[in-house]
Amino acid sequence: MGLFRGFVFLLVLCLLHQSNTSFIKLNNNGFEDIVIVIDPSVPEDEKIIEQIEDMVTTASTYLFEATEKRFFFKNVSILIPENWKENPQYKRPKHENHKHADVIVAPPTLPGRDEPYTKQFTECGEKGEYIHFTPDLLLGKKQNEYGPPGISGRNRVYKCQGGSCLSRACRIDSTTKLYGKDCQFFPDKVQTEKASIMFMQSIDSVVEFCNEKTHNQEAPSLQNIKCNFRSTWEVISNSEDFKNTIPMVTPPPPPVFSLLKISQRIVCLVLDKSGSMGGKDRLNRMNQAAKHFLLQTVENGSWVGMVHFDSTATIVNKLIQIKSSDERNTLMAGLPTYPLGGTSICSGIKYAFQVIGELHSQLDGSEVLLLTDGEDNTASSCIDEVKQSGAIVHFIALGRAADEAVIEMSKITGGSHFYVSDEAQNNGLIDAFGALTSGNTDLSQKSLQLESKGLTLNSNAWMNDTVIIDSTVGKDTFFLITWNSLPPSISLWDPSGTIMENFTVDATSKMAYLSIPGTAKVGTWAYNLQAKANPETLTITVTSRAANSSVPPITVNAKMNKDVNSFPSPMIVYAEILQGYVPVLGANVTAFIESQNGHTEVLELLDNGAGADSFKNDGVYSRYFTAYTENGRYSLKVRAHGGANTARLKLRPPLNRAAYIPGWVVNGEIEANPPRPEIDEDTQTTLEDFSRTASGGAFVVSQVPSLPLPDQYPPSQITDLDATVHEDKIILTWTAPGDNFDVGKVQRYIIRISASILDLRDSFDDALQVNTTDLSPKEANSKESFAFKPENISEENATHIFIAIKSIDKSNLTSKVSNIAQVTLFIPQANPDDIDPTPTPTPTPTPDKSHNSGVNISTLVLSVIGSVVIVNFILSTTI
């Protein structure tokens, strides 16, 4: 079957809700602007590109048939690393970069584990972040080791030692009533079933998705848990793309590929120096942030120019390639010094295009970093020019009067958008500029923010704290201090107690900075800042780069679930902490959400698999946000801290991954595949102390009523209900929801049981209720536990009991029905075919080249992306 089915995974990506980072769109039944990124760490091999093209081309036809002639792949961009050799076929990217990747080709998350997986942390029916392929899997080097199970087969314990292997029947675990952990499923090689692609896609006969009739609604799979027991086809057919298309009459054309090679960064600063920038210290704050960007954020080798604008525009610096501090100082000398005039945003943008055009005739992939504090009723006149230019527009809005046309430019070009208020005394502008690292450079070259903190001092003149520099960073470490009135007294000590001197003081811009030579010492750095004015506002920002290009640094990425929202719809804050592609668990993560009037809401983000958090221990920390205070723009900032005894790396593959197939049953005999590297599911590596901060951009909220807000938020749905049997009782555990989603405490719980999972789902209020008189709810995010003895359900009437919970708050608002837990009331009998009176010795397996004994990447990855609709075919059958 080859690789062809692999790219069909994008079907689910595209049919569901649009991501705020993906460019994918549907046009006349064809999916356009799919982005596949090859990571810079992947060794050069043109066969990877060939395999991707072959996979997508054949998968398009397969997708067309699987969706009843509705969809195909129209065009795909493959983003090639800068360190690969030049080729006349390669063009410069426009808006495509790593941030917008739908597929990433990169080394495995864990050594030796090449399972493709989906990065997914939103709900059923929402798009995943990306798919992760490894180069070896794409090149066919790991095909024998991974592949989804078929419909029929044998459950066996199969172990090899020395020169022989032993096979025996599986045994039942007396506690779980399921087969033991050493039991493996060996599918029959020859099958006749047609469904389901999301589970058994490597079987030649499988060409359909499971539907309402064929889906197994009682399987304890993530598909059922997250998608309310709906089949894959039900989820797909409920999407807007599906509803708005009709089957095609003729076959689709083959996909068109664009090979895009990353090249040196080109960025032009377009800075507002109009008269309104003279108020609220705006001009100086902009210059502080721009200097930090030029000194520390922009990468060596980049080309940087500068344009000022008011009612007209001026080219201050043509493009200069950053090679040393000389070029950085030249650019800093060109920052505006005096505010005057009106606001002509389009003039600034057009002059930026002129600056960039002098180096490259094409603007493709170049960046315009635009800051303005005002509206301009003529800004919409250049939207089309911006759209057609191929350039990326990043927009930093300072104050309330940010122009909507520029926000639109940022969105359509794939740029970033930040909002910084005047009211709050913080370093929001420095954070925004600092977040604008290159979207395509190697992670080891990016500036990472370790600390960002501001404080207004009145009675207490001191701002004292510490900054942690961990071993994954330390190169180009940079300390920046700013003030409003007078230069403070600055004291900084490294972990050994040595005081750091020689801060450069820029009195005009009210800032001081120090660059640590070489690699900064690992450990806790302490600082004391003493204000010389009362009141005074001081800020500190600390950034650094990876200490070693071969060791990925710890990173934090933050975002909201959408850019535009209206009351009373809740929003969700996400912060993902990784080292490379490995999740970091156990960190303390805090979100700061600031409104236009300067009010800041502080939220503790959690990775507990409850409330807004879809998956426990996946390195994504989440929380609902409903504390709206006004209409308008809000900004997000996240701070993460890992303690030496708490933070740890998750050394096990992601849940949403392809299944490893131990072998196949051929003519009644097991033909084993080579064993994969085994990893203890509970193994974790403890991390050292670390700290990171990250800006999550801006979002807009409308239709917020006058305060106080009415209570319109029920308790969040319980999603981690678990049930076990102990003697004659059922023990339930779950995470407590809150009065308003995941905040506060509910009034009471309603627990019901049934012998039918669908009756419990569809007619919860008619199911048998459990007496919960002795159950007192705890605060949100606490662990709840409750034991009861089931009544009125006998083992003669049911082999399973299904249990679900609803929560009710003080306003009598009721949550959704929880996930449905189940317990087994009997021990299943082994299949007679699985019974062996004695173990059967088998020769040590060797790969069989006569047939495909492993994965078809195409269909396998479709199954992986099933986790976008939350299909986890590893846990159980979804048909």
mmCIF file of C-alpha atoms in Angstrom, residues 494-835:
data_model
loop_
_atom_site.group_PDB
_atom_site.id
_atom_site.type_symbol
_atom_site.label_atom_id
_atom_site.label_comp_id
_atom_site.label_asym_id
_atom_site.label_seq_id
_atom_site.Cartn_x
_atom_site.Cartn_y
_atom_site.Cartn_z
ATOM 1 C CA ASP A 494 25.823 35.466 40.065
ATOM 2 C CA PRO A 495 25.232 32.056 41.752
ATOM 3 C CA SER A 496 28.689 32.103 43.335
ATOM 4 C CA GLY A 497 28.049 35.477 44.975
ATOM 5 C CA THR A 498 30.207 37.535 42.602
ATOM 6 C CA ILE A 499 28.726 40.958 41.944
ATOM 7 C CA MET A 500 28.211 41.857 38.286
ATOM 8 C CA GLU A 501 29.277 45.360 37.335
ATOM 9 C CA ASN A 502 29.663 47.412 34.154
ATOM 10 C CA PHE A 503 25.982 47.968 33.361
ATOM 11 C CA THR A 504 25.602 50.279 30.376
ATOM 12 C CA VAL A 505 23.390 53.172 31.483
ATOM 13 C CA ASP A 506 21.333 54.937 28.796
ATOM 14 C CA ALA A 507 19.937 57.888 30.733
ATOM 15 C CA THR A 508 18.118 59.325 27.689
ATOM 16 C CA SER A 509 16.078 56.140 27.186
ATOM 17 C CA LYS A 510 15.875 55.484 30.938
ATOM 18 C CA MET A 511 17.397 52.028 30.732
ATOM 19 C CA ALA A 512 20.492 50.077 31.765
ATOM 20 C CA TYR A 513 21.664 46.762 30.407
ATOM 21 C CA LEU A 514 24.356 44.143 30.845
ATOM 22 C CA SER A 515 25.378 41.305 28.555
ATOM 23 C CA ILE A 516 27.047 38.360 30.311
ATOM 24 C CA PRO A 517 30.099 37.218 28.307
ATOM 25 C CA GLY A 518 30.382 33.570 27.288
ATOM 26 C CA THR A 519 27.927 31.227 28.983
ATOM 27 C CA ALA A 520 26.295 32.464 32.173
ATOM 28 C CA LYS A 521 26.728 30.402 35.324
ATOM 29 C CA VAL A 522 23.940 27.938 36.037
ATOM 30 C CA GLY A 523 21.963 28.642 39.189
ATOM 31 C CA THR A 524 20.151 31.430 40.996
ATOM 32 C CA TRP A 525 21.078 35.017 40.204
ATOM 33 C CA ALA A 526 19.995 37.659 42.722
ATOM 34 C CA TYR A 527 19.252 41.332 42.085
ATOM 35 C CA ASN A 528 18.482 44.367 44.240
ATOM 36 C CA LEU A 529 17.081 47.512 42.613
ATOM 37 C CA GLN A 530 16.752 50.628 44.775
ATOM 38 C CA ALA A 531 14.512 53.373 43.424
ATOM 39 C CA LYS A 532 15.777 56.984 43.651
ATOM 40 C CA ALA A 533 12.357 58.568 43.131
ATOM 41 C CA ASN A 534 8.990 58.238 44.851
ATOM 42 C CA PRO A 535 6.864 56.956 43.266
ATOM 43 C CA GLU A 536 8.918 55.027 40.735
ATOM 44 C CA THR A 537 8.230 52.197 38.293
ATOM 45 C CA LEU A 538 11.045 49.712 37.709
ATOM 46 C CA THR A 539 11.126 46.746 35.340
ATOM 47 C CA ILE A 540 13.582 43.949 34.729
ATOM 48 C CA THR A 541 13.811 41.687 31.684
ATOM 49 C CA VAL A 542 16.239 38.782 31.389
ATOM 50 C CA THR A 543 16.806 36.870 28.156
ATOM 51 C CA SER A 544 19.220 34.167 27.041
ATOM 52 C CA ARG A 545 19.897 31.644 24.270
ATOM 53 C CA ALA A 546 20.548 27.917 24.249
ATOM 54 C CA ALA A 547 23.852 27.001 25.868
ATOM 55 C CA ASN A 548 24.426 24.122 23.470
ATOM 56 C CA SER A 549 23.004 23.713 19.977
ATOM 57 C CA SER A 550 22.689 19.946 20.507
ATOM 58 C CA VAL A 551 20.630 20.261 23.720
ATOM 59 C CA PRO A 552 17.199 21.835 23.157
ATOM 60 C CA PRO A 553 16.311 24.549 25.672
ATOM 61 C CA ILE A 554 13.158 24.543 27.764
ATOM 62 C CA THR A 555 10.525 26.699 26.049
ATOM 63 C CA VAL A 556 7.111 28.142 26.880
ATOM 64 C CA ASN A 557 4.479 29.035 24.282
ATOM 65 C CA ALA A 558 1.242 30.726 25.290
ATOM 66 C CA LYS A 559 -2.010 31.442 23.480
ATOM 67 C CA MET A 560 -5.765 31.864 23.844
ATOM 68 C CA ASN A 561 -8.141 29.458 22.121
ATOM 69 C CA LYS A 562 -9.416 32.273 19.865
ATOM 70 C CA ASP A 563 -8.589 35.839 18.885
ATOM 71 C CA VAL A 564 -12.136 37.252 18.963
ATOM 72 C CA ASN A 565 -14.863 36.424 21.452
ATOM 73 C CA SER A 566 -18.182 37.744 22.731
ATOM 74 C CA PHE A 567 -19.714 37.486 26.192
ATOM 75 C CA PRO A 568 -20.775 35.162 27.743
ATOM 76 C CA SER A 569 -18.707 32.614 25.792
ATOM 77 C CA PRO A 570 -15.745 31.492 27.915
ATOM 78 C CA MET A 571 -12.181 31.526 26.672
ATOM 79 C CA ILE A 572 -9.334 29.122 27.409
ATOM 80 C CA VAL A 573 -5.717 29.989 28.183
ATOM 81 C CA TYR A 574 -3.056 27.530 27.015
ATOM 82 C CA ALA A 575 0.632 27.379 27.900
ATOM 83 C CA GLU A 576 2.796 24.575 26.529
ATOM 84 C CA ILE A 577 6.150 23.799 28.163
ATOM 85 C CA LEU A 578 8.590 21.610 26.240
ATOM 86 C CA GLN A 579 12.204 20.646 26.034
ATOM 87 C CA GLY A 580 12.527 19.962 22.339
ATOM 88 C CA TYR A 581 9.367 17.949 21.725
ATOM 89 C CA VAL A 582 9.257 16.377 25.203
ATOM 90 C CA PRO A 583 6.576 17.733 27.608
ATOM 91 C CA VAL A 584 7.650 19.286 30.905
ATOM 92 C CA LEU A 585 5.399 18.316 33.804
ATOM 93 C CA GLY A 586 4.946 19.617 37.328
ATOM 94 C CA ALA A 587 5.740 23.269 36.620
ATOM 95 C CA ASN A 588 4.027 26.201 38.327
ATOM 96 C CA VAL A 589 2.405 28.165 35.528
ATOM 97 C CA THR A 590 0.639 31.507 35.955
ATOM 98 C CA ALA A 591 -1.238 33.554 33.354
ATOM 99 C CA PHE A 592 -1.600 37.336 33.537
ATOM 100 C CA ILE A 593 -4.481 38.723 31.447
ATOM 101 C CA GLU A 594 -4.519 42.509 31.185
ATOM 102 C CA SER A 595 -7.457 44.585 29.955
ATOM 103 C CA GLN A 596 -7.358 47.996 28.261
ATOM 104 C CA ASN A 597 -7.880 49.837 31.544
ATOM 105 C CA GLY A 598 -4.882 48.076 33.103
ATOM 106 C CA HIS A 599 -6.804 45.569 35.231
ATOM 107 C CA THR A 600 -4.868 42.291 35.481
ATOM 108 C CA GLU A 601 -6.487 38.926 36.139
ATOM 109 C CA VAL A 602 -4.150 36.238 37.492
ATOM 110 C CA LEU A 603 -4.876 32.566 36.774
ATOM 111 C CA GLU A 604 -3.042 29.443 37.848
ATOM 112 C CA LEU A 605 -2.853 27.124 34.829
ATOM 113 C CA LEU A 606 -3.127 23.370 35.374
ATOM 114 C CA ASP A 607 -2.146 20.201 33.524
ATOM 115 C CA ASN A 608 -4.562 17.942 35.401
ATOM 116 C CA GLY A 609 -6.836 16.720 32.613
ATOM 117 C CA ALA A 610 -9.866 18.462 34.155
ATOM 118 C CA GLY A 611 -11.911 21.533 33.346
ATOM 119 C CA ALA A 612 -10.345 23.330 30.405
ATOM 120 C CA ASP A 613 -7.376 20.946 30.331
ATOM 121 C CA SER A 614 -8.104 18.182 27.818
ATOM 122 C CA PHE A 615 -5.221 15.810 28.584
ATOM 123 C CA LYS A 616 -3.458 15.224 31.869
ATOM 124 C CA ASN A 617 0.338 15.397 31.929
ATOM 125 C CA ASP A 618 0.873 16.403 28.307
ATOM 126 C CA GLY A 619 2.872 19.552 29.126
ATOM 127 C CA VAL A 620 -0.053 21.808 28.173
ATOM 128 C CA TYR A 621 -1.348 23.875 31.098
ATOM 129 C CA SER A 622 -4.852 25.296 30.705
ATOM 130 C CA ARG A 623 -7.621 27.269 32.440
ATOM 131 C CA TYR A 624 -10.936 28.899 31.613
ATOM 132 C CA PHE A 625 -11.017 32.703 31.516
ATOM 133 C CA THR A 626 -14.383 34.371 32.200
ATOM 134 C CA ALA A 627 -13.436 37.378 34.366
ATOM 135 C CA TYR A 628 -14.196 39.982 31.701
ATOM 136 C CA THR A 629 -14.112 43.564 32.993
ATOM 137 C CA GLU A 630 -14.793 45.554 29.814
ATOM 138 C CA ASN A 631 -15.180 45.400 26.077
ATOM 139 C CA GLY A 632 -12.049 45.725 23.986
ATOM 140 C CA ARG A 633 -8.564 44.260 23.791
ATOM 141 C CA TYR A 634 -6.850 42.056 26.332
ATOM 142 C CA SER A 635 -3.248 40.834 26.371
ATOM 143 C CA LEU A 636 -1.824 37.566 27.680
ATOM 144 C CA LYS A 637 1.447 36.887 29.434
ATOM 145 C CA VAL A 638 2.535 33.609 31.050
ATOM 146 C CA ARG A 639 5.187 32.877 33.651
ATOM 147 C CA ALA A 640 6.437 29.322 34.275
ATOM 148 C CA HIS A 641 8.686 28.115 37.063
ATOM 149 C CA GLY A 642 10.019 24.630 37.625
ATOM 150 C CA GLY A 643 11.390 23.620 40.993
ATOM 151 C CA ALA A 644 14.165 21.060 41.259
ATOM 152 C CA ASN A 645 11.912 18.630 43.117
ATOM 153 C CA THR A 646 8.753 19.143 41.074
ATOM 154 C CA ALA A 647 9.394 19.751 37.362
ATOM 155 C CA ARG A 648 10.141 16.672 35.286
ATOM 156 C CA LEU A 649 10.279 15.442 31.702
ATOM 157 C CA LYS A 650 7.611 13.031 30.504
ATOM 158 C CA LEU A 651 9.626 10.137 29.119
ATOM 159 C CA ARG A 652 6.829 8.276 27.406
ATOM 160 C CA PRO A 653 5.296 8.650 23.954
ATOM 161 C CA PRO A 654 2.207 10.855 23.487
ATOM 162 C CA LEU A 655 -1.225 9.267 23.859
ATOM 163 C CA ASN A 656 -2.283 10.330 20.378
ATOM 164 C CA ARG A 657 0.229 8.139 18.628
ATOM 165 C CA ALA A 658 0.328 5.265 16.207
ATOM 166 C CA ALA A 659 0.032 1.769 17.604
ATOM 167 C CA TYR A 660 3.026 -0.504 17.623
ATOM 168 C CA ILE A 661 2.160 -3.853 16.045
ATOM 169 C CA PRO A 662 4.130 -6.765 17.507
ATOM 170 C CA GLY A 663 3.417 -8.918 14.439
ATOM 171 C CA TRP A 664 0.769 -10.494 12.248
ATOM 172 C CA VAL A 665 -1.051 -13.806 12.146
ATOM 173 C CA VAL A 666 -0.338 -15.465 8.791
ATOM 174 C CA ASN A 667 -1.806 -18.917 8.082
ATOM 175 C CA GLY A 668 -2.446 -19.384 11.780
ATOM 176 C CA GLU A 669 1.135 -18.633 12.810
ATOM 177 C CA ILE A 670 2.517 -15.487 14.416
ATOM 178 C CA GLU A 671 5.076 -13.620 12.329
ATOM 179 C CA ALA A 672 6.640 -11.196 14.771
ATOM 180 C CA ASN A 673 8.042 -7.772 13.976
ATOM 181 C CA PRO A 674 11.317 -6.632 15.571
ATOM 182 C CA PRO A 675 10.716 -5.441 19.152
ATOM 183 C CA ARG A 676 10.653 -1.715 19.792
ATOM 184 C CA PRO A 677 12.624 -0.012 22.564
ATOM 185 C CA GLU A 678 10.525 -0.349 25.694
ATOM 186 C CA ILE A 679 9.998 2.586 28.024
ATOM 187 C CA ASP A 680 8.540 2.346 31.503
ATOM 188 C CA GLU A 681 5.298 4.334 31.298
ATOM 189 C CA ASP A 682 5.992 5.798 34.754
ATOM 190 C CA THR A 683 9.578 6.842 34.035
ATOM 191 C CA GLN A 684 10.238 10.565 34.378
ATOM 192 C CA THR A 685 13.396 12.619 34.595
ATOM 193 C CA THR A 686 13.543 15.324 37.236
ATOM 194 C CA LEU A 687 14.594 18.732 35.959
ATOM 195 C CA GLU A 688 16.645 21.431 37.591
ATOM 196 C CA ASP A 689 15.127 24.780 38.534
ATOM 197 C CA PHE A 690 14.094 26.926 35.571
ATOM 198 C CA SER A 691 12.030 30.025 34.839
ATOM 199 C CA ARG A 692 10.478 31.321 31.616
ATOM 200 C CA THR A 693 8.031 33.993 30.553
ATOM 201 C CA ALA A 694 6.157 34.304 27.269
ATOM 202 C CA SER A 695 3.746 36.696 25.614
ATOM 203 C CA GLY A 696 0.572 35.154 24.238
ATOM 204 C CA GLY A 697 -0.534 38.033 22.044
ATOM 205 C CA ALA A 698 -3.859 39.869 22.132
ATOM 206 C CA PHE A 699 -7.541 39.050 21.855
ATOM 207 C CA VAL A 700 -10.766 41.078 21.654
ATOM 208 C CA VAL A 701 -13.955 40.623 23.702
ATOM 209 C CA SER A 702 -17.307 42.282 22.948
ATOM 210 C CA GLN A 703 -20.846 42.426 24.417
ATOM 211 C CA VAL A 704 -19.599 42.492 28.013
ATOM 212 C CA PRO A 705 -22.417 43.903 30.229
ATOM 213 C CA SER A 706 -21.944 46.289 33.118
ATOM 214 C CA LEU A 707 -20.347 44.867 36.234
ATOM 215 C CA PRO A 708 -21.111 42.813 38.236
ATOM 216 C CA LEU A 709 -21.441 40.133 35.583
ATOM 217 C CA PRO A 710 -24.508 37.877 35.758
ATOM 218 C CA ASP A 711 -23.893 34.238 36.721
ATOM 219 C CA GLN A 712 -24.118 32.479 33.392
ATOM 220 C CA TYR A 713 -21.372 29.906 33.869
ATOM 221 C CA PRO A 714 -22.232 26.387 35.061
ATOM 222 C CA PRO A 715 -19.700 24.003 36.582
ATOM 223 C CA SER A 716 -17.292 22.570 34.022
ATOM 224 C CA GLN A 717 -17.886 19.092 32.708
ATOM 225 C CA ILE A 718 -16.147 16.354 34.679
ATOM 226 C CA THR A 719 -13.879 14.639 32.162
ATOM 227 C CA ASP A 720 -11.737 12.340 34.294
ATOM 228 C CA LEU A 721 -14.330 10.232 36.132
ATOM 229 C CA ASP A 722 -12.813 6.845 36.948
ATOM 230 C CA ALA A 723 -14.413 3.791 38.519
ATOM 231 C CA THR A 724 -12.932 0.689 40.119
ATOM 232 C CA VAL A 725 -14.437 -2.215 42.037
ATOM 233 C CA HIS A 726 -13.354 -3.066 45.574
ATOM 234 C CA GLU A 727 -15.165 -6.030 47.098
ATOM 235 C CA ASP A 728 -18.873 -5.160 46.806
ATOM 236 C CA LYS A 729 -18.412 -1.406 46.266
ATOM 237 C CA ILE A 730 -17.665 0.842 43.339
ATOM 238 C CA ILE A 731 -15.013 3.493 44.031
ATOM 239 C CA LEU A 732 -15.331 6.710 42.005
ATOM 240 C CA THR A 733 -12.629 9.373 41.663
ATOM 241 C CA TRP A 734 -12.656 12.656 39.724
ATOM 242 C CA THR A 735 -11.399 16.216 39.789
ATOM 243 C CA ALA A 736 -13.810 18.662 41.371
ATOM 244 C CA PRO A 737 -15.294 21.291 39.048
ATOM 245 C CA GLY A 738 -16.094 24.803 40.236
ATOM 246 C CA ASP A 739 -19.134 27.021 40.626
ATOM 247 C CA ASN A 740 -18.092 28.848 37.438
ATOM 248 C CA PHE A 741 -16.420 26.215 35.255
ATOM 249 C CA ASP A 742 -13.197 25.512 37.184
ATOM 250 C CA VAL A 743 -13.380 28.286 39.811
ATOM 251 C CA GLY A 744 -15.131 28.022 43.204
ATOM 252 C CA LYS A 745 -17.128 25.081 44.549
ATOM 253 C CA VAL A 746 -20.272 23.333 43.321
ATOM 254 C CA GLN A 747 -23.314 22.886 45.530
ATOM 255 C CA ARG A 748 -23.927 19.205 44.899
ATOM 256 C CA TYR A 749 -23.371 16.215 42.627
ATOM 257 C CA ILE A 750 -25.876 13.927 40.937
ATOM 258 C CA ILE A 751 -24.527 10.422 40.250
ATOM 259 C CA ARG A 752 -26.496 7.988 38.125
ATOM 260 C CA ILE A 753 -25.829 4.462 36.901
ATOM 261 C CA SER A 754 -27.169 2.295 34.122
ATOM 262 C CA ALA A 755 -26.565 -0.975 32.318
ATOM 263 C CA SER A 756 -26.741 0.924 29.009
ATOM 264 C CA ILE A 757 -24.116 3.476 28.066
ATOM 265 C CA LEU A 758 -26.434 5.162 25.541
ATOM 266 C CA ASP A 759 -29.321 5.397 27.969
ATOM 267 C CA LEU A 760 -27.015 7.136 30.420
ATOM 268 C CA ARG A 761 -25.806 9.523 27.726
ATOM 269 C CA ASP A 762 -29.167 10.307 26.145
ATOM 270 C CA SER A 763 -31.494 9.986 29.154
ATOM 271 C CA PHE A 764 -29.323 10.784 32.144
ATOM 272 C CA ASP A 765 -32.216 12.061 34.270
ATOM 273 C CA ASP A 766 -34.083 8.757 33.860
ATOM 274 C CA ALA A 767 -31.204 6.577 35.017
ATOM 275 C CA LEU A 768 -30.916 5.109 38.502
ATOM 276 C CA GLN A 769 -29.673 7.726 40.987
ATOM 277 C CA VAL A 770 -27.053 6.962 43.610
ATOM 278 C CA ASN A 771 -27.531 8.259 47.154
ATOM 279 C CA THR A 772 -24.959 11.060 47.629
ATOM 280 C CA THR A 773 -26.189 12.443 50.944
ATOM 281 C CA ASP A 774 -22.744 12.006 52.497
ATOM 282 C CA LEU A 775 -20.880 13.578 49.567
ATOM 283 C CA SER A 776 -19.756 17.177 50.263
ATOM 284 C CA PRO A 777 -18.152 18.903 47.248
ATOM 285 C CA LYS A 778 -14.608 20.227 47.531
ATOM 286 C CA GLU A 779 -13.000 23.308 45.980
ATOM 287 C CA ALA A 780 -12.391 23.242 42.260
ATOM 288 C CA ASN A 781 -9.406 21.141 41.104
ATOM 289 C CA SER A 782 -9.372 19.075 44.303
ATOM 290 C CA LYS A 783 -9.499 15.289 44.037
ATOM 291 C CA GLU A 784 -12.909 13.842 44.872
ATOM 292 C CA SER A 785 -13.569 10.255 45.943
ATOM 293 C CA PHE A 786 -16.848 8.456 46.620
ATOM 294 C CA ALA A 787 -17.745 4.823 47.267
ATOM 295 C CA PHE A 788 -21.149 3.211 46.902
ATOM 296 C CA LYS A 789 -22.724 -0.205 46.654
ATOM 297 C CA PRO A 790 -24.687 -0.667 43.427
ATOM 298 C CA GLU A 791 -28.305 -1.610 43.920
ATOM 299 C CA ASN A 792 -31.071 -2.840 41.636
ATOM 300 C CA ILE A 793 -28.569 -3.980 38.996
ATOM 301 C CA SER A 794 -27.675 -7.646 39.091
ATOM 302 C CA GLU A 795 -24.989 -9.510 37.226
ATOM 303 C CA GLU A 796 -27.756 -11.404 35.453
ATOM 304 C CA ASN A 797 -28.945 -8.133 33.914
ATOM 305 C CA ALA A 798 -25.598 -6.539 33.071
ATOM 306 C CA THR A 799 -21.984 -7.416 32.520
ATOM 307 C CA HIS A 800 -20.985 -3.769 32.942
ATOM 308 C CA ILE A 801 -22.227 -0.848 34.996
ATOM 309 C CA PHE A 802 -21.899 2.607 33.474
ATOM 310 C CA ILE A 803 -21.621 5.645 35.759
ATOM 311 C CA ALA A 804 -21.846 9.404 35.100
ATOM 312 C CA ILE A 805 -22.051 12.626 37.115
ATOM 313 C CA LYS A 806 -23.619 16.052 36.786
ATOM 314 C CA SER A 807 -22.690 19.029 38.990
ATOM 315 C CA ILE A 808 -25.028 21.810 40.125
ATOM 316 C CA ASP A 809 -23.941 25.262 41.347
ATOM 317 C CA LYS A 810 -25.532 27.753 43.724
ATOM 318 C CA SER A 811 -27.536 29.350 40.882
ATOM 319 C CA ASN A 812 -28.907 25.909 39.969
ATOM 320 C CA LEU A 813 -26.884 25.864 36.761
ATOM 321 C CA THR A 814 -26.065 22.310 35.734
ATOM 322 C CA SER A 815 -22.946 20.957 34.088
ATOM 323 C CA LYS A 816 -22.849 18.669 31.084
ATOM 324 C CA VAL A 817 -22.922 14.949 31.756
ATOM 325 C CA SER A 818 -19.447 13.757 32.691
ATOM 326 C CA ASN A 819 -17.450 11.218 30.791
ATOM 327 C CA ILE A 820 -19.026 7.826 31.384
ATOM 328 C CA ALA A 821 -17.004 5.429 33.497
ATOM 329 C CA GLN A 822 -17.616 1.704 33.541
ATOM 330 C CA VAL A 823 -16.853 -1.258 35.767
ATOM 331 C CA THR A 824 -16.911 -4.929 34.851
ATOM 332 C CA LEU A 825 -19.092 -7.279 36.887
ATOM 333 C CA PHE A 826 -17.618 -10.471 35.531
ATOM 334 C CA ILE A 827 -14.319 -11.970 34.457
ATOM 335 C CA PRO A 828 -14.318 -12.482 30.675
ATOM 336 C CA GLN A 829 -13.488 -15.925 29.405
ATOM 337 C CA ALA A 830 -10.455 -16.343 27.210
ATOM 338 C CA ASN A 831 -11.015 -17.060 23.546
ATOM 339 C CA PRO A 832 -10.624 -20.846 23.104
ATOM 340 C CA ASP A 833 -8.218 -20.146 20.256
ATOM 341 C CA ASP A 834 -5.958 -18.360 22.719
ATOM 342 C CA ILE A 835 -5.620 -21.262 25.147
#
